[in-house]
GROMACS .gro file of C-alpha atoms in nm:
model
  167
    1MET     CA    1   9.915  19.274  -0.064
    2THR     CA    2   9.608  19.222   0.150
    3ALA     CA    3   9.273  19.219  -0.027
    4CYS     CA    4   8.929  19.214   0.126
    5THR     CA    5   8.563  19.226   0.044
    6THR     CA    6   8.239  19.232   0.240
    7ILE     CA    7   7.943  19.023   0.127
    8THR     CA    8   7.588  18.991   0.250
    9SER     CA    9   7.474  18.660   0.400
   10PRO     CA   10   7.179  18.528   0.600
   11LEU     CA   11   7.393  18.597   0.910
   12GLY     CA   12   7.470  18.955   0.810
   13ALA     CA   13   7.785  19.101   0.662
   14LEU     CA   14   8.082  18.867   0.616
   15LEU     CA   15   8.432  19.011   0.580
   16LEU     CA   16   8.667  18.804   0.364
   17VAL     CA   17   9.038  18.884   0.391
   18GLY     CA   18   9.317  18.729   0.191
   19GLU     CA   19   9.676  18.761   0.087
   20GLU     CA   20   9.761  18.778  -0.280
   21THR     CA   21   9.995  18.508  -0.409
   22ASP     CA   22  10.136  18.423  -0.750
   23ASP     CA   23   9.838  18.189  -0.798
   24GLY     CA   24   9.568  18.435  -0.693
   25ILE     CA   25   9.455  18.481  -0.337
   26THR     CA   26   9.458  18.269  -0.026
   27LEU     CA   27   9.191  18.330   0.237
   28THR     CA   28   9.331  18.435   0.575
   29SER     CA   29   9.015  18.538   0.758
   30LEU     CA   30   8.639  18.503   0.731
   31SER     CA   31   8.460  18.700   0.999
   32MET     CA   32   8.118  18.839   1.079
   33ALA     CA   33   8.012  19.189   1.179
   34GLY     CA   34   8.041  19.235   1.554
   35GLN     CA   35   8.264  18.931   1.597
   36LYS     CA   36   8.521  18.928   1.877
   37ASN     CA   37   8.875  18.979   1.747
   38ALA     CA   38   8.758  19.034   1.389
   39PRO     CA   39   9.014  19.207   1.172
   40THR     CA   40   8.974  19.574   1.097
   41VAL     CA   41   9.012  19.676   0.734
   42GLY     CA   42   9.349  19.844   0.698
   43PRO     CA   43   9.400  20.166   0.501
   44ASP     CA   44   9.637  19.988   0.262
   45TRP     CA   45   9.407  19.692   0.198
   46ARG     CA   46   9.265  19.662  -0.152
   47GLN     CA   47   8.885  19.624  -0.157
   48ASP     CA   48   8.810  19.384  -0.440
   49ALA     CA   49   8.557  19.100  -0.457
   50GLY     CA   50   8.713  18.954  -0.773
   51PRO     CA   51   8.986  18.744  -0.611
   52PHE     CA   52   8.730  18.597  -0.371
   53SER     CA   53   8.488  18.470  -0.638
   54ASP     CA   54   8.557  18.103  -0.555
   55VAL     CA   55   8.508  18.159  -0.180
   56ILE     CA   56   8.188  18.356  -0.248
   57ARG     CA   57   8.055  18.072  -0.467
   58HIS     CA   58   8.123  17.827  -0.185
   59LEU     CA   59   7.949  18.051   0.070
   60ASP     CA   60   7.646  18.099  -0.156
   61ALA     CA   61   7.622  17.722  -0.208
   62TYR     CA   62   7.657  17.661   0.167
   63PHE     CA   63   7.376  17.903   0.254
   64ALA     CA   64   7.161  17.754  -0.025
   65GLY     CA   65   7.200  17.410   0.138
   66GLU     CA   66   7.401  17.276  -0.157
   67LEU     CA   67   7.745  17.253   0.007
   68THR     CA   68   7.844  17.072   0.324
   69ARG     CA   69   8.224  17.112   0.317
   70PHE     CA   70   8.439  17.403   0.203
   71ASP     CA   71   8.722  17.340  -0.040
   72VAL     CA   72   8.898  17.676  -0.067
   73GLU     CA   73   9.261  17.783  -0.045
   74PHE     CA   74   9.348  17.934   0.292
   75THR     CA   75   9.645  18.017   0.509
   76VAL     CA   76   9.615  18.116   0.872
   77GLN     CA   77   9.859  18.220   1.141
   78GLY     CA   78   9.845  18.045   1.474
   79THR     CA   79  10.046  17.841   1.720
   80ASP     CA   80  10.110  17.474   1.650
   81PHE     CA   81   9.848  17.392   1.913
   82GLN     CA   82   9.588  17.621   1.753
   83GLN     CA   83   9.662  17.477   1.408
   84ARG     CA   84   9.611  17.125   1.544
   85VAL     CA   85   9.275  17.216   1.700
   86TRP     CA   86   9.162  17.404   1.387
   87ARG     CA   87   9.246  17.104   1.163
   88ALA     CA   88   9.034  16.884   1.391
   89LEU     CA   89   8.736  17.116   1.336
   90GLU     CA   90   8.741  17.026   0.966
   91ASP     CA   91   8.661  16.664   1.056
   92ILE     CA   92   8.332  16.746   1.230
   93PRO     CA   93   8.068  16.644   0.974
   94TYR     CA   94   7.804  16.886   0.849
   95GLY     CA   95   7.477  16.847   1.039
   96THR     CA   96   7.645  16.714   1.353
   97THR     CA   97   7.799  16.852   1.668
   98THR     CA   98   8.068  16.745   1.908
   99THR     CA   99   8.160  16.865   2.252
  100TYR     CA  100   8.470  17.047   2.374
  101GLY     CA  101   8.552  16.742   2.587
  102ALA     CA  102   8.509  16.496   2.301
  103LEU     CA  103   8.728  16.709   2.075
  104THR     CA  104   8.993  16.730   2.349
  105GLU     CA  105   8.985  16.351   2.380
  106GLN     CA  106   8.996  16.306   2.000
  107LEU     CA  107   9.314  16.519   1.999
  108GLY     CA  108   9.465  16.285   2.259
  109LEU     CA  109   9.487  16.557   2.519
  110PRO     CA  110   9.420  16.524   2.892
  111ARG     CA  111   9.083  16.645   3.018
  112GLU     CA  112   9.240  16.946   3.190
  113ARG     CA  113   9.330  17.087   2.846
  114VAL     CA  114   8.963  17.136   2.750
  115GLN     CA  115   8.981  17.509   2.827
  116ALA     CA  116   9.290  17.547   2.608
  117VAL     CA  117   9.104  17.367   2.329
  118GLY     CA  118   8.811  17.607   2.379
  119ALA     CA  119   9.045  17.906   2.363
  120ALA     CA  120   9.199  17.778   2.039
  121ILE     CA  121   8.852  17.728   1.893
  122GLY     CA  122   8.762  18.084   1.995
  123ALA     CA  123   9.066  18.212   1.805
  124ASN     CA  124   8.965  18.041   1.477
  125PRO     CA  125   9.003  18.304   1.203
  126LEU     CA  126   8.800  18.111   0.946
  127LEU     CA  127   8.441  18.095   1.068
  128LEU     CA  128   8.226  17.859   0.859
  129VAL     CA  129   8.527  17.727   0.662
  130ARG     CA  130   8.662  17.564   0.977
  131PRO     CA  131   8.329  17.490   1.150
  132CYS     CA  132   8.390  17.590   1.511
  133HIS     CA  133   8.013  17.645   1.544
  134ARG     CA  134   7.972  17.265   1.558
  135VAL     CA  135   8.137  17.243   1.901
  136ILE     CA  136   7.893  17.267   2.192
  137GLY     CA  137   7.889  17.213   2.567
  138ALA     CA  138   7.871  16.862   2.713
  139ASP     CA  139   7.520  16.939   2.837
  140GLY     CA  140   7.409  17.042   2.487
  141SER     CA  141   7.430  17.411   2.564
  142MET     CA  142   7.553  17.665   2.316
  143ARG     CA  143   7.882  17.775   2.462
  144GLY     CA  144   8.059  18.083   2.328
  145TYR     CA  145   8.094  18.167   1.963
  146ALA     CA  146   8.308  18.459   1.850
  147ALA     CA  147   8.027  18.588   1.626
  148GLY     CA  148   7.761  18.542   1.895
  149VAL     CA  149   7.567  18.243   2.024
  150GLU     CA  150   7.258  18.350   1.822
  151ARG     CA  151   7.456  18.299   1.500
  152LYS     CA  152   7.584  17.964   1.625
  153VAL     CA  153   7.223  17.855   1.675
  154GLN     CA  154   7.133  17.985   1.326
  155LEU     CA  155   7.418  17.789   1.167
  156LEU     CA  156   7.340  17.466   1.351
  157THR     CA  157   6.971  17.502   1.261
  158HIS     CA  158   7.065  17.567   0.897
  159GLU     CA  159   7.274  17.248   0.898
  160GLY     CA  160   6.998  17.043   1.061
  161ALA     CA  161   7.193  16.977   1.382
  162LEU     CA  162   6.927  17.172   1.577
  163GLN     CA  163   6.555  17.184   1.526
  164PRO     CA  164   6.407  17.526   1.454
  165ALA     CA  165   6.257  17.682   1.767
  166LEU     CA  166   5.880  17.710   1.774
  167LEU     CA  167   5.772  18.058   1.873
   0.00000   0.00000   0.00000
């Protein structure tokens, strides 16, 4: 059975989706309103925040500046290549960034695979939990983010990787 809940965050609404298991629930997607390729709530999905209480606690602590790494149960579907790239995202420390090229090199891939790495990052179903927002362009630019570049900037500013803009 698929369960879901929507919570409010500093970035707007977050949709949490999970599959029920014998041990509770395992997170399968964390997406933001307006995100590219975000799941659509199915008519047979059970809307229930209860099973997500641990994930919600982690998100609240993250946005309060008290948590720098998520430790929640999750299961995601993806190719072996995507899974490899997504695991590498977990090693990017809070408050730092890396580039698509550096991540490609870290994975031991040839430079011409940088676009494939970028595509895998763009398909990450667990925003925040697997911090794809920490990957930026080689020139320091904010390259694509499924939930929008503005949110990427907000997240990196929240983590201290970017300085707040003076208006």
